[in-house]
Short mmCIF file of C-alpha atoms in Angstrom, two decimals:
data_model
loop_
_atom_site.label_atom_id
_atom_site.label_comp_id
_atom_site.label_asym_id
_atom_site.label_seq_id
_atom_site.Cartn_x
_atom_site.Cartn_y
_atom_site.Cartn_z
CA UNK A 82 -35.64 46.20 100.18
CA UNK A 83 -32.08 46.08 101.44
CA UNK A 84 -33.13 47.62 104.83
CA UNK A 85 -36.10 44.87 105.03
CA UNK A 86 -33.57 42.14 104.59
CA UNK A 87 -31.07 43.39 107.10
CA UNK A 88 -34.16 43.51 109.61
CA UNK A 89 -34.92 40.03 108.85
CA UNK A 90 -31.56 38.79 109.43
CA UNK A 91 -31.32 40.63 112.58
CA UNK A 92 -34.27 38.59 114.02
CA UNK A 93 -32.32 35.34 113.47
CA UNK A 94 -30.37 33.91 116.26
CA UNK A 95 -27.14 34.25 115.85
CA UNK A 96 -24.89 31.51 114.56
CA UNK A 97 -27.88 29.98 112.40
CA UNK A 98 -27.04 30.04 108.70
CA UNK A 99 -30.10 31.42 106.77
CA UNK A 100 -29.51 30.01 103.13
CA UNK A 101 -30.39 26.69 102.69
CA UNK A 102 -28.48 25.53 105.96
CA UNK A 103 -29.01 22.31 107.28
CA UNK A 104 -29.48 20.73 110.68
CA UNK A 105 -26.21 19.89 112.72
CA UNK A 106 -27.13 16.11 111.89
CA UNK A 107 -27.00 16.54 108.41
CA UNK A 108 -23.23 15.96 108.18
CA UNK A 109 -23.49 12.56 110.24
CA UNK A 110 -26.41 11.50 108.24
CA UNK A 111 -24.61 12.11 105.10
CA UNK A 112 -21.44 10.52 106.43
CA UNK A 113 -23.36 7.51 106.96
CA UNK A 114 -25.20 6.82 103.86
CA UNK A 115 -21.72 7.46 102.18
CA UNK A 116 -20.45 4.61 104.48
CA UNK A 117 -23.41 2.48 103.42
CA UNK A 118 -22.62 2.70 99.97
CA UNK A 119 -19.14 2.27 99.94
CA UNK A 120 -19.74 -1.29 102.16
CA UNK A 121 -22.78 -2.20 99.58
CA UNK A 122 -20.30 -1.64 96.21
CA UNK A 123 -17.28 -3.45 98.20
CA UNK A 124 -19.13 -6.41 99.78
CA UNK A 125 -22.10 -6.52 97.10
CA UNK A 126 -21.18 -5.23 93.72
CA UNK A 127 -17.40 -6.46 93.20
CA UNK A 128 -18.15 -10.13 94.13
CA UNK A 129 -20.95 -10.34 91.78
CA UNK A 130 -18.78 -8.59 88.86
CA UNK A 131 -16.00 -11.33 89.79
CA UNK A 132 -18.21 -14.30 90.15
CA UNK A 133 -20.02 -13.65 87.08
CA UNK A 134 -17.07 -12.84 85.08
CA UNK A 135 -15.78 -16.28 86.31
CA UNK A 136 -18.68 -17.99 85.08
CA UNK A 137 -18.92 -16.44 81.67
CA UNK A 138 -15.08 -17.02 81.04
CA UNK A 139 -15.84 -20.83 81.83
CA UNK A 140 -19.05 -21.05 80.12
CA UNK A 141 -17.21 -19.23 76.75
CA UNK A 142 -14.05 -21.58 77.01
CA UNK A 143 -16.50 -24.69 76.79
CA UNK A 144 -17.70 -23.42 73.51
CA UNK A 145 -15.08 -22.61 71.03
CA UNK A 146 -14.94 -24.09 67.84
CA UNK A 147 -12.34 -23.78 65.12
CA UNK A 148 -12.77 -21.49 62.64
CA UNK A 149 -14.51 -21.93 59.35
CA UNK A 150 -12.01 -23.25 56.40
CA UNK A 151 -10.52 -20.57 54.61
CA UNK A 152 -11.76 -19.69 51.34
CA UNK A 153 -10.71 -17.16 48.83
CA UNK A 154 -13.45 -14.81 47.64
CA UNK A 155 -13.09 -11.75 45.48
CA UNK A 156 -15.50 -9.62 47.30
CA UNK A 157 -13.94 -10.64 50.88
CA UNK A 158 -10.82 -8.86 52.75
CA UNK A 159 -10.39 -6.11 49.97
CA UNK A 160 -7.75 -3.64 51.33
CA UNK A 161 -6.77 -0.70 49.08
CA UNK A 162 -4.38 0.59 51.45
CA UNK A 163 -1.97 -1.09 53.99
CA UNK A 164 -2.34 -0.72 57.61
CA UNK A 165 -0.17 2.01 59.03
CA UNK A 166 1.82 -0.37 61.46
CA UNK A 167 3.89 -3.46 61.11
CA UNK A 168 4.25 -5.08 57.65
CA UNK A 169 0.89 -3.67 56.71
CA UNK A 170 -1.00 -6.49 56.22
CA UNK A 171 -2.24 -7.47 59.82
CA UNK A 172 -4.57 -5.80 61.55
CA UNK A 173 -3.88 -4.05 65.06
CA UNK A 174 -5.57 -6.96 66.89
CA UNK A 175 -4.63 -9.71 64.54
CA UNK A 176 -4.55 -13.60 65.68
CA UNK A 177 -2.95 -15.67 63.56
CA UNK A 178 -5.21 -18.89 64.47
CA UNK A 179 -8.65 -17.01 63.59
CA UNK A 180 -7.81 -14.05 61.33
CA UNK A 181 -6.85 -15.26 57.96
CA UNK A 182 -4.61 -12.96 55.57
CA UNK A 183 -5.86 -12.37 52.20
CA UNK A 184 -4.21 -14.80 49.64
CA UNK A 185 -2.26 -16.71 52.41
CA UNK A 186 -5.12 -17.90 54.74
CA UNK A 187 -4.37 -18.62 58.41
CA UNK A 188 -0.94 -18.68 59.33
CA UNK A 189 -0.97 -20.74 62.16
CA UNK A 190 -3.48 -24.17 62.41
CA UNK A 191 -5.82 -23.87 64.95
CA UNK A 192 -4.91 -25.56 68.46
CA UNK A 193 -8.23 -25.32 70.14
CA UNK A 194 -8.83 -25.15 73.84
CA UNK A 195 -8.60 -27.53 76.54
CA UNK A 196 -11.99 -28.94 77.63
CA UNK A 197 -12.87 -28.98 81.38
#
């Protein structure tokens, strides 16, 4: 079998790859496609993401409402252990305007946001 493969390989012109080799223009074709997708991402996707982010941010800023009145309920904000950072009472992403503390309520009065 090995001799048959050698005989077949000797029939091919020299310099031609036998195993899944492409044509000489395959490299140019791939480079053109890579350039096309790069331009599409830079001039198409990036502006769409920036514009949609700006529109969503503007829309969300117009709809902010004050947090609900703080009420002390037995079944809410139960903590068996303190948080492992700071004083142990504030969550990792604590916002004093919108996150009440058990037994204390809101630390800061809600200031609201400017309306456009």
